């Protein structure tokens, strides 16, 4: 007689069909026919143990069970990660069913139709495939082993053994590419790659041409070609072509080639381009700083932020919150929230998406925070809804401002040229900054309350590390696992306890030219 065996190991439940009649302590049997006739048996059992034991991962190991389990997935409340441990191409209908479940955040399986990658991603889900891609040279040199790695890859290495068809296949699937490093120089290949980028609607890509002794002469011959290519095709899609000279080449030939007329011409062109670039940067810097000054000059708001809810450090290193002073004899009392109301109303009249004001001590972070219906708009728009590459400081669109989520996330560009937005957050990595207790308190005044947050973790991580959960659904084990991970990553032990009842504020920005992220986590106090 066939049965379903349900096995629980730590935070994982696995389900498969078995002929066993006896079980271990961590296993349960349900008759297969009973399950087919009454699926609520399995639903109730899984919900009971997931709620009781904080289990959030479900593993399905039999194809015969797939239809039945997927059909009830919306009724399983606490599972956030589903692993389909079957070597099949997962049917599209299964994916759509999983996306209907608001709880499922991560889907891991053998293979998914690539046409669904963007759909899964746009629904704020992470997918992981385990199927090995075919043995191609481009995947070998880029350490790409599965199709999900193709989709999430941010940097691509290309040498003279990579085929155009493989490059085209990669670009057709990938959605996160930011740079291409070409290890050899060939005008035809470069033009084909740019055409493929445009064909696949890729924007904001940096193409790095690696120049050495063997191909430098070809670069000099191709200056006009590259300039024309940049103007006619690349500028519209914000594709930038850069030349990277090898160290050996620069040491051996650079000074000699300054006398070469072609190189002199290219240097003049580069110099003029730099001057123009600095002019453009200066113009955008002026626009950004003007927008910041206009917002920060709104009556009284900065003074109130500096003087309200201060944190004093006493001799025992305890944090003491200073309350508002209240005048006696029935005189009028002005609280911080009352004073800020007028200024917040002014900010709301300028931008209805204004949700609060953020200040981080001894950095330039002292800005109003906005929130749009997605996380893309304020990457390219300022507080006045004007197009600006510096963007603005914004809250994750998934967060609720009237009732703070377990993890509220605020993003901003790392504009290190002028230290605007989150461009000055590199300072938090300095020991003199993070050991200063006054710096360990972040102020965030929302439309509804004035709040202060105690930092408990600061670290630099790769973009693939997912630290932007907005809610843990009262799953204490999962929450504690997250807190433990970020504390282990932290560059300093802030000696701060964090519990499931705490509200967390996460600050996130790019670092090291977008290759890494700076993350700051703080709890409300």
Short mmCIF file of C-alpha atoms in Angstrom, two decimals:
data_model
loop_
_atom_site.label_atom_id
_atom_site.label_comp_id
_atom_site.label_asym_id
_atom_site.label_seq_id
_atom_site.Cartn_x
_atom_site.Cartn_y
_atom_site.Cartn_z
CA UNK A 1 0.00 0.00 0.00
CA UNK A 2 1.35 3.38 -0.99
CA UNK A 3 1.51 6.18 1.53
CA UNK A 4 2.78 9.70 1.75
CA UNK A 5 5.66 10.07 4.14
CA UNK A 6 6.19 13.51 5.68
CA UNK A 7 9.61 14.04 7.19
CA UNK A 8 10.65 17.08 9.26
CA UNK A 9 14.34 18.02 9.60
CA UNK A 10 14.97 21.29 11.41
CA UNK A 11 13.20 23.95 9.31
CA UNK A 12 12.45 21.69 6.33
CA UNK A 13 9.50 19.44 5.52
CA UNK A 14 9.95 16.84 2.77
CA UNK A 15 7.09 14.91 1.17
CA UNK A 16 7.31 11.79 -1.00
CA UNK A 17 5.53 8.52 -1.76
CA UNK A 18 6.71 5.40 0.07
CA UNK A 19 5.92 1.73 0.69
CA UNK A 20 7.10 1.99 4.29
CA UNK A 21 4.81 0.99 7.10
CA UNK A 22 7.01 2.10 9.97
CA UNK A 23 8.30 5.59 10.69
CA UNK A 24 10.91 7.34 12.76
CA UNK A 25 10.16 10.00 15.37
CA UNK A 26 10.38 12.82 12.84
CA UNK A 27 8.21 11.10 10.21
CA UNK A 28 4.46 10.77 9.63
CA UNK A 29 2.54 8.52 7.22
CA UNK A 30 -0.71 9.41 5.46
CA UNK A 31 -2.46 6.87 3.27
CA UNK A 32 -2.21 8.01 -0.35
CA UNK A 33 -5.86 7.23 -1.13
CA UNK A 34 -6.99 9.07 2.00
CA UNK A 35 -5.00 12.10 0.89
CA UNK A 36 -6.47 11.97 -2.63
CA UNK A 37 -9.97 11.90 -1.19
CA UNK A 38 -9.38 14.49 1.52
CA UNK A 39 -6.49 16.91 0.91
CA UNK A 40 -7.32 18.87 4.05
CA UNK A 41 -5.61 16.08 6.02
CA UNK A 42 -2.23 17.11 4.66
CA UNK A 43 -3.02 20.85 4.71
CA UNK A 44 -3.98 20.80 8.39
CA UNK A 45 -1.01 18.68 9.35
CA UNK A 46 1.53 20.86 7.53
CA UNK A 47 0.01 24.09 8.86
CA UNK A 48 0.09 22.72 12.37
CA UNK A 49 3.76 21.72 12.38
CA UNK A 50 4.95 24.76 10.39
CA UNK A 51 3.29 27.08 12.85
CA UNK A 52 4.42 25.13 15.88
CA UNK A 53 8.01 24.41 14.83
CA UNK A 54 8.70 27.45 12.62
CA UNK A 55 9.17 25.40 9.47
CA UNK A 56 9.25 27.42 6.25
CA UNK A 57 10.74 25.14 3.56
CA UNK A 58 8.79 22.43 1.71
CA UNK A 59 10.49 19.76 -0.44
CA UNK A 60 8.52 17.68 -2.96
CA UNK A 61 10.36 14.58 -4.19
CA UNK A 62 7.78 12.66 -6.27
CA UNK A 63 6.31 13.67 -9.61
CA UNK A 64 3.07 11.85 -8.76
CA UNK A 65 2.53 14.24 -5.86
CA UNK A 66 3.30 17.41 -7.76
CA UNK A 67 -0.22 18.16 -9.06
CA UNK A 68 -1.82 17.59 -5.68
CA UNK A 69 0.70 19.57 -3.62
CA UNK A 70 0.76 22.54 -6.02
CA UNK A 71 -3.05 22.61 -6.02
CA UNK A 72 -3.13 23.14 -2.23
CA UNK A 73 -0.09 25.41 -1.91
CA UNK A 74 -2.20 28.53 -1.30
CA UNK A 75 -3.75 26.85 1.72
CA UNK A 76 -0.36 26.16 3.30
CA UNK A 77 0.20 29.31 5.31
CA UNK A 78 3.76 29.43 6.56
CA UNK A 79 5.87 27.92 3.78
CA UNK A 80 8.03 30.58 2.04
CA UNK A 81 10.52 28.33 0.22
CA UNK A 82 9.45 25.47 -2.04
CA UNK A 83 11.97 22.98 -3.43
CA UNK A 84 10.84 20.63 -6.20
CA UNK A 85 13.47 17.91 -6.11
CA UNK A 86 12.46 16.28 -9.39
CA UNK A 87 14.49 16.36 -12.62
CA UNK A 88 11.83 17.80 -14.89
CA UNK A 89 11.07 20.99 -16.75
CA UNK A 90 8.50 22.51 -14.42
CA UNK A 91 5.21 23.06 -16.18
CA UNK A 92 4.22 26.73 -16.68
CA UNK A 93 0.93 26.18 -14.88
CA UNK A 94 2.80 25.09 -11.76
CA UNK A 95 4.73 28.37 -11.78
CA UNK A 96 1.56 30.43 -12.11
CA UNK A 97 0.00 28.50 -9.24
CA UNK A 98 3.04 29.16 -7.04
CA UNK A 99 2.95 32.86 -7.90
CA UNK A 100 -0.66 33.02 -6.72
CA UNK A 101 0.55 32.15 -3.23
CA UNK A 102 1.62 35.34 -1.44
CA UNK A 103 3.74 33.34 1.00
CA UNK A 104 6.07 31.64 -1.50
CA UNK A 105 9.18 33.83 -1.95
CA UNK A 106 11.76 31.36 -3.29
CA UNK A 107 11.21 28.64 -5.90
CA UNK A 108 13.94 26.04 -6.37
CA UNK A 109 13.58 23.35 -9.02
CA UNK A 110 15.46 21.53 -11.75
CA UNK A 111 14.41 23.59 -14.77
CA UNK A 112 11.97 26.39 -15.65
CA UNK A 113 10.94 27.66 -19.07
CA UNK A 114 13.12 30.74 -19.65
CA UNK A 115 10.08 32.70 -20.89
CA UNK A 116 8.85 32.73 -17.27
CA UNK A 117 12.04 34.16 -15.71
CA UNK A 118 10.94 37.79 -16.02
CA UNK A 119 7.43 36.97 -14.82
CA UNK A 120 8.79 35.32 -11.67
CA UNK A 121 11.22 38.19 -11.08
CA UNK A 122 8.57 40.88 -11.62
CA UNK A 123 6.44 39.19 -8.96
CA UNK A 124 9.27 39.75 -6.46
CA UNK A 125 10.17 36.05 -6.27
CA UNK A 126 13.62 34.51 -6.38
CA UNK A 127 14.09 31.38 -8.49
CA UNK A 128 16.95 28.87 -8.40
CA UNK A 129 17.43 26.16 -10.99
CA UNK A 130 19.76 23.17 -10.64
CA UNK A 131 19.92 21.95 -14.24
CA UNK A 132 23.40 22.19 -15.72
CA UNK A 133 23.59 24.31 -18.87
CA UNK A 134 25.25 22.74 -21.88
CA UNK A 135 29.04 22.70 -21.89
CA UNK A 136 29.83 26.01 -23.55
CA UNK A 137 33.12 27.93 -23.37
CA UNK A 138 31.43 31.19 -22.36
CA UNK A 139 29.78 29.50 -19.38
CA UNK A 140 33.04 27.84 -18.34
CA UNK A 141 35.04 31.09 -18.15
CA UNK A 142 32.15 32.85 -16.37
CA UNK A 143 31.50 29.98 -13.92
CA UNK A 144 27.87 29.70 -15.02
CA UNK A 145 26.42 26.27 -14.29
CA UNK A 146 22.64 26.78 -14.27
CA UNK A 147 20.06 28.81 -16.17
CA UNK A 148 19.16 30.88 -13.09
CA UNK A 149 22.80 31.98 -12.88
CA UNK A 150 22.51 33.14 -16.49
CA UNK A 151 19.53 35.29 -15.54
CA UNK A 152 21.08 36.92 -12.46
CA UNK A 153 24.66 37.35 -13.78
CA UNK A 154 25.87 40.98 -13.55
CA UNK A 155 29.28 40.72 -15.27
CA UNK A 156 30.18 38.83 -18.45
CA UNK A 157 33.68 37.85 -19.62
CA UNK A 158 34.21 37.33 -23.38
CA UNK A 159 37.34 36.03 -25.10
CA UNK A 160 38.09 34.97 -28.69
CA UNK A 161 36.71 31.45 -28.11
CA UNK A 162 33.19 32.62 -27.24
CA UNK A 163 30.66 32.13 -30.02
CA UNK A 164 28.21 34.85 -31.03
CA UNK A 165 25.31 32.39 -30.72
CA UNK A 166 26.21 31.70 -27.08
CA UNK A 167 26.52 35.42 -26.35
CA UNK A 168 23.12 36.00 -27.95
CA UNK A 169 21.54 33.20 -25.91
CA UNK A 170 22.98 34.67 -22.71
CA UNK A 171 21.71 38.21 -23.47
CA UNK A 172 18.26 36.88 -24.38
CA UNK A 173 17.88 35.34 -20.91
CA UNK A 174 19.87 37.68 -18.64
CA UNK A 175 18.17 40.57 -16.85
CA UNK A 176 20.85 41.93 -14.49
CA UNK A 177 23.91 42.56 -16.69
CA UNK A 178 25.88 45.75 -15.90
CA UNK A 179 29.27 45.19 -17.57
CA UNK A 180 31.01 43.17 -20.30
CA UNK A 181 34.77 42.60 -20.26
CA UNK A 182 36.14 41.80 -23.73
CA UNK A 183 39.61 40.23 -23.56
CA UNK A 184 40.48 40.74 -27.22
CA UNK A 185 39.85 43.50 -29.74
CA UNK A 186 37.88 43.01 -32.95
CA UNK A 187 35.70 45.71 -34.54
CA UNK A 188 33.23 43.21 -35.99
CA UNK A 189 32.76 41.40 -32.69
CA UNK A 190 32.28 44.65 -30.78
CA UNK A 191 29.69 45.84 -33.27
CA UNK A 192 27.85 42.49 -33.11
CA UNK A 193 27.80 42.57 -29.31
CA UNK A 194 26.41 46.11 -29.28
CA UNK A 195 23.75 45.14 -31.82
CA UNK A 196 22.79 42.18 -29.64
CA UNK A 197 22.55 44.44 -26.58
CA UNK A 198 20.24 46.80 -28.47
CA UNK A 199 18.22 43.90 -29.90
CA UNK A 200 17.63 42.61 -26.36
CA UNK A 201 16.83 46.12 -25.08
CA UNK A 202 19.77 46.25 -22.65
CA UNK A 203 20.51 49.62 -21.03
CA UNK A 204 23.21 51.05 -18.75
CA UNK A 205 25.93 48.59 -19.80
CA UNK A 206 29.67 49.25 -19.54
CA UNK A 207 31.84 47.53 -22.18
CA UNK A 208 35.48 47.25 -21.09
CA UNK A 209 37.99 46.66 -23.90
CA UNK A 210 41.17 45.08 -22.55
CA UNK A 211 44.12 46.54 -24.47
CA UNK A 212 47.59 44.97 -24.53
CA UNK A 213 50.67 44.99 -26.75
CA UNK A 214 49.07 42.71 -29.32
CA UNK A 215 45.95 44.74 -30.10
CA UNK A 216 46.85 48.38 -29.25
CA UNK A 217 47.56 49.22 -32.92
CA UNK A 218 44.06 48.10 -33.87
CA UNK A 219 42.54 50.36 -31.21
CA UNK A 220 44.41 53.36 -32.64
CA UNK A 221 43.04 52.56 -36.11
CA UNK A 222 39.54 52.24 -34.70
CA UNK A 223 39.15 55.53 -32.81
CA UNK A 224 36.80 56.99 -35.43
CA UNK A 225 34.88 53.72 -35.64
CA UNK A 226 34.36 53.62 -31.86
CA UNK A 227 33.33 57.27 -31.71
CA UNK A 228 30.76 56.75 -34.47
CA UNK A 229 29.50 53.58 -32.81
CA UNK A 230 29.16 55.38 -29.48
CA UNK A 231 27.22 58.25 -31.04
CA UNK A 232 24.99 56.30 -33.43
CA UNK A 233 24.07 53.34 -31.25
CA UNK A 234 25.41 53.37 -27.71
CA UNK A 235 24.35 56.76 -26.35
CA UNK A 236 20.63 56.09 -26.75
CA UNK A 237 20.88 52.91 -24.68
CA UNK A 238 23.47 54.32 -22.24
CA UNK A 239 26.09 51.80 -23.32
CA UNK A 240 29.61 53.07 -22.51
CA UNK A 241 32.77 51.76 -24.19
CA UNK A 242 35.93 51.93 -22.03
CA UNK A 243 39.54 51.01 -22.83
CA UNK A 244 41.51 49.20 -20.12
CA UNK A 245 45.27 48.99 -20.74
CA UNK A 246 47.15 46.10 -19.17
CA UNK A 247 49.78 47.01 -16.56
CA UNK A 248 52.57 45.47 -18.65
CA UNK A 249 51.54 47.52 -21.65
CA UNK A 250 51.38 50.78 -19.70
CA UNK A 251 54.82 50.21 -18.14
CA UNK A 252 56.45 49.31 -21.45
CA UNK A 253 54.81 51.46 -24.09
CA UNK A 254 52.59 54.18 -22.74
CA UNK A 255 55.15 56.98 -22.54
CA UNK A 256 56.63 56.07 -25.92
CA UNK A 257 53.27 56.05 -27.62
CA UNK A 258 52.52 59.56 -26.43
CA UNK A 259 54.58 60.63 -29.47
CA UNK A 260 52.37 58.70 -31.80
CA UNK A 261 50.07 61.06 -33.69
CA UNK A 262 47.12 58.74 -33.44
CA UNK A 263 47.46 58.39 -29.71
CA UNK A 264 47.88 62.13 -29.34
CA UNK A 265 44.66 62.60 -31.25
CA UNK A 266 42.88 60.06 -29.07
CA UNK A 267 44.24 61.72 -25.93
CA UNK A 268 42.89 65.06 -27.11
CA UNK A 269 39.52 63.47 -27.75
CA UNK A 270 39.59 61.81 -24.34
CA UNK A 271 40.61 65.09 -22.71
CA UNK A 272 37.77 66.97 -24.37
CA UNK A 273 35.38 64.19 -23.40
CA UNK A 274 36.56 64.42 -19.79
CA UNK A 275 36.05 68.20 -19.79
CA UNK A 276 32.55 67.78 -21.20
CA UNK A 277 31.86 64.97 -18.73
CA UNK A 278 32.95 67.13 -15.81
CA UNK A 279 30.73 69.88 -17.17
CA UNK A 280 27.78 67.51 -17.29
CA UNK A 281 28.64 66.13 -13.86
CA UNK A 282 28.95 69.67 -12.55
CA UNK A 283 25.57 70.59 -14.02
CA UNK A 284 23.86 67.54 -12.50
CA UNK A 285 25.68 68.18 -9.23
CA UNK A 286 24.35 71.75 -9.26
CA UNK A 287 20.80 70.51 -9.95
CA UNK A 288 21.07 67.85 -7.23
CA UNK A 289 22.49 70.22 -4.62
CA UNK A 290 19.88 72.87 -5.47
CA UNK A 291 17.07 70.34 -5.00
CA UNK A 292 18.62 69.28 -1.68
CA UNK A 293 19.06 72.88 -0.49
CA UNK A 294 15.50 73.79 -1.46
CA UNK A 295 14.09 70.87 0.50
CA UNK A 296 16.40 71.28 3.52
CA UNK A 297 15.67 75.02 3.78
CA UNK A 298 12.01 74.39 4.55
CA UNK A 299 11.34 76.25 7.77
CA UNK A 300 12.68 74.72 10.98
CA UNK A 301 12.82 71.08 9.96
CA UNK A 302 16.58 70.55 10.27
CA UNK A 303 16.77 72.31 13.63
CA UNK A 304 13.94 70.21 14.97
CA UNK A 305 15.60 67.01 13.77
CA UNK A 306 18.86 68.01 15.44
CA UNK A 307 17.21 68.94 18.72
CA UNK A 308 14.40 66.41 19.07
CA UNK A 309 14.58 63.04 20.82
CA UNK A 310 18.32 63.32 21.42
CA UNK A 311 20.17 60.31 22.79
CA UNK A 312 22.60 60.92 25.65
CA UNK A 313 25.33 58.48 26.62
CA UNK A 314 25.77 58.20 30.40
CA UNK A 315 28.73 56.85 32.33
CA UNK A 316 27.32 53.32 32.19
CA UNK A 317 27.05 53.44 28.37
CA UNK A 318 23.28 53.12 28.63
CA UNK A 319 21.07 54.83 26.08
CA UNK A 320 18.65 57.31 27.68
CA UNK A 321 15.89 58.92 25.66
CA UNK A 322 15.33 62.59 26.47
CA UNK A 323 11.64 63.46 26.55
CA UNK A 324 10.08 66.75 25.47
CA UNK A 325 10.07 69.56 28.02
CA UNK A 326 6.57 70.60 29.11
CA UNK A 327 5.96 74.05 30.58
CA UNK A 328 3.76 74.16 33.64
CA UNK A 329 1.01 76.64 34.65
CA UNK A 330 -1.17 75.61 31.67
CA UNK A 331 1.08 77.29 29.10
CA UNK A 332 1.15 75.99 25.53
CA UNK A 333 3.45 73.01 24.92
CA UNK A 334 5.00 72.52 21.45
CA UNK A 335 6.11 69.00 20.74
CA UNK A 336 8.45 67.92 17.98
CA UNK A 337 5.65 66.27 16.04
CA UNK A 338 3.54 69.45 16.13
CA UNK A 339 6.37 71.62 14.85
CA UNK A 340 7.23 69.15 12.12
CA UNK A 341 3.62 68.91 10.97
CA UNK A 342 3.72 72.23 9.15
CA UNK A 343 7.00 71.40 7.42
CA UNK A 344 5.80 67.90 6.56
CA UNK A 345 2.62 69.41 5.08
CA UNK A 346 4.82 71.66 2.94
CA UNK A 347 6.86 68.67 1.77
CA UNK A 348 3.68 66.72 1.02
CA UNK A 349 2.40 69.60 -1.08
CA UNK A 350 5.62 69.42 -3.13
CA UNK A 351 5.60 65.63 -3.40
CA UNK A 352 2.59 63.58 -2.21
CA UNK A 353 4.86 60.50 -2.06
CA UNK A 354 6.86 61.99 0.85
CA UNK A 355 6.81 59.53 3.81
CA UNK A 356 9.36 60.85 6.33
CA UNK A 357 12.78 62.35 7.05
CA UNK A 358 15.99 60.36 7.57
CA UNK A 359 19.15 61.54 9.35
CA UNK A 360 22.39 59.60 9.95
CA UNK A 361 24.91 61.42 12.13
CA UNK A 362 28.25 62.58 10.71
CA UNK A 363 27.26 61.76 7.14
CA UNK A 364 25.48 63.88 4.55
CA UNK A 365 22.33 61.79 4.94
CA UNK A 366 19.71 64.32 6.04
CA UNK A 367 16.89 64.02 3.52
CA UNK A 368 13.17 63.57 3.08
CA UNK A 369 12.27 60.01 2.09
CA UNK A 370 9.80 59.18 -0.69
CA UNK A 371 7.97 56.00 -1.74
CA UNK A 372 6.66 55.09 -5.20
CA UNK A 373 4.68 52.14 -6.55
CA UNK A 374 7.97 50.51 -7.60
CA UNK A 375 11.67 50.65 -6.71
CA UNK A 376 12.77 52.12 -10.05
CA UNK A 377 11.25 55.59 -10.34
CA UNK A 378 13.40 57.39 -7.77
CA UNK A 379 16.59 55.93 -9.18
CA UNK A 380 16.26 58.58 -11.91
CA UNK A 381 14.01 61.29 -10.35
CA UNK A 382 14.55 63.78 -7.53
CA UNK A 383 12.17 64.98 -4.82
CA UNK A 384 10.56 67.42 -7.26
CA UNK A 385 9.83 64.58 -9.72
CA UNK A 386 12.42 66.00 -12.11
CA UNK A 387 14.62 63.60 -14.09
CA UNK A 388 18.00 63.44 -12.33
CA UNK A 389 20.63 60.69 -12.42
CA UNK A 390 21.38 61.25 -8.73
CA UNK A 391 17.87 60.02 -7.91
CA UNK A 392 16.53 60.38 -4.38
CA UNK A 393 16.33 58.52 -1.08
CA UNK A 394 13.32 56.19 -1.21
CA UNK A 395 11.53 53.53 0.82
CA UNK A 396 10.88 50.03 -0.54
CA UNK A 397 7.50 50.02 -2.29
CA UNK A 398 6.49 46.91 -0.31
CA UNK A 399 6.75 48.69 3.05
CA UNK A 400 3.77 50.23 4.83
CA UNK A 401 4.50 53.61 6.43
CA UNK A 402 1.42 53.93 8.65
CA UNK A 403 2.22 50.66 10.41
CA UNK A 404 5.95 49.97 10.19
CA UNK A 405 6.81 46.49 8.88
CA UNK A 406 9.24 44.19 10.66
CA UNK A 407 11.93 45.40 8.25
CA UNK A 408 11.62 48.85 6.65
CA UNK A 409 14.15 49.34 3.84
CA UNK A 410 15.44 52.68 2.55
CA UNK A 411 17.58 52.90 -0.60
CA UNK A 412 19.67 55.63 -2.21
CA UNK A 413 22.32 56.03 -4.91
CA UNK A 414 25.95 56.09 -3.81
CA UNK A 415 26.87 59.40 -5.46
CA UNK A 416 30.49 59.48 -4.28
CA UNK A 417 31.47 62.35 -6.60
CA UNK A 418 29.61 64.87 -4.46
CA UNK A 419 28.58 62.68 -1.49
CA UNK A 420 24.86 63.35 -2.09
CA UNK A 421 22.07 60.89 -1.34
CA UNK A 422 23.90 57.86 0.18
CA UNK A 423 27.27 58.83 -1.34
CA UNK A 424 28.76 59.59 2.08
CA UNK A 425 27.86 56.22 3.64
CA UNK A 426 31.37 54.93 2.95
CA UNK A 427 32.16 56.77 6.21
CA UNK A 428 30.22 54.19 8.23
CA UNK A 429 32.93 51.62 7.37
CA UNK A 430 35.56 53.68 9.27
CA UNK A 431 36.30 52.53 12.81
CA UNK A 432 36.27 56.12 14.08
CA UNK A 433 32.67 56.40 12.83
CA UNK A 434 31.06 53.15 13.95
CA UNK A 435 32.70 53.14 17.42
CA UNK A 436 31.30 56.62 18.13
CA UNK A 437 28.08 55.95 20.09
CA UNK A 438 26.47 59.17 18.84
CA UNK A 439 26.72 57.79 15.31
CA UNK A 440 25.04 54.51 16.27
CA UNK A 441 21.61 56.18 16.45
CA UNK A 442 19.63 56.77 13.24
CA UNK A 443 16.71 59.20 13.27
CA UNK A 444 13.67 58.62 11.10
CA UNK A 445 10.62 60.82 11.48
CA UNK A 446 7.65 59.43 9.58
CA UNK A 447 4.31 61.12 8.88
CA UNK A 448 2.99 59.46 12.03
CA UNK A 449 5.80 59.39 14.60
CA UNK A 450 9.35 60.39 15.46
CA UNK A 451 11.56 57.32 15.76
CA UNK A 452 15.12 56.45 16.66
CA UNK A 453 16.96 53.26 15.72
CA UNK A 454 20.00 51.62 17.34
CA UNK A 455 22.46 50.18 14.80
CA UNK A 456 23.27 46.49 15.35
CA UNK A 457 25.03 45.54 12.08
CA UNK A 458 27.07 47.20 9.32
CA UNK A 459 28.66 45.22 6.49
CA UNK A 460 29.64 45.07 2.84
CA UNK A 461 28.14 42.22 0.81
CA UNK A 462 27.66 41.02 -2.75
CA UNK A 463 24.45 41.95 -4.61
CA UNK A 464 23.22 38.35 -4.53
CA UNK A 465 22.86 38.32 -0.70
CA UNK A 466 19.16 38.85 0.03
CA UNK A 467 18.77 41.05 3.11
CA UNK A 468 15.67 42.98 2.07
CA UNK A 469 12.90 40.85 3.58
CA UNK A 470 10.12 43.21 4.66
CA UNK A 471 8.25 40.72 6.81
CA UNK A 472 9.04 37.48 8.63
CA UNK A 473 5.39 36.53 9.24
CA UNK A 474 6.02 35.96 12.96
CA UNK A 475 8.39 33.13 12.10
CA UNK A 476 10.82 33.54 14.99
CA UNK A 477 13.35 30.95 13.82
CA UNK A 478 13.59 32.51 10.41
CA UNK A 479 13.85 35.99 11.95
CA UNK A 480 16.58 34.89 14.38
CA UNK A 481 18.47 33.18 11.56
CA UNK A 482 18.40 36.43 9.58
CA UNK A 483 19.57 38.50 12.58
CA UNK A 484 22.36 36.00 13.30
CA UNK A 485 23.55 36.13 9.68
CA UNK A 486 23.76 39.92 9.47
CA UNK A 487 25.45 40.17 12.87
CA UNK A 488 28.08 37.66 11.74
CA UNK A 489 28.65 39.75 8.62
CA UNK A 490 28.93 42.96 10.64
CA UNK A 491 32.33 44.69 10.75
CA UNK A 492 31.73 45.52 14.42
CA UNK A 493 29.95 43.92 17.37
CA UNK A 494 27.45 46.54 18.54
CA UNK A 495 26.41 44.30 21.46
CA UNK A 496 22.72 44.92 20.78
CA UNK A 497 20.03 42.29 21.33
CA UNK A 498 17.29 42.01 18.70
CA UNK A 499 14.03 40.09 19.15
CA UNK A 500 11.09 39.11 16.94
CA UNK A 501 9.10 42.01 18.43
CA UNK A 502 11.61 44.63 17.29
CA UNK A 503 11.05 46.86 14.27
CA UNK A 504 14.12 46.98 11.98
CA UNK A 505 15.33 49.77 9.72
CA UNK A 506 17.63 48.72 6.85
CA UNK A 507 19.74 51.22 4.89
CA UNK A 508 21.04 49.94 1.53
CA UNK A 509 23.31 51.46 -1.12
CA UNK A 510 25.81 50.47 -3.79
CA UNK A 511 29.54 50.24 -3.10
CA UNK A 512 32.69 49.61 -5.13
CA UNK A 513 31.18 50.83 -8.42
CA UNK A 514 28.05 48.73 -7.97
CA UNK A 515 29.90 45.46 -7.45
CA UNK A 516 28.98 45.32 -3.75
CA UNK A 517 26.40 46.71 -1.32
CA UNK A 518 26.70 48.55 2.00
CA UNK A 519 23.96 47.48 4.41
CA UNK A 520 23.11 49.01 7.80
CA UNK A 521 20.57 47.38 10.13
CA UNK A 522 19.13 49.11 13.20
CA UNK A 523 16.30 48.35 15.62
CA UNK A 524 13.75 50.83 16.90
CA UNK A 525 14.35 52.02 20.45
#
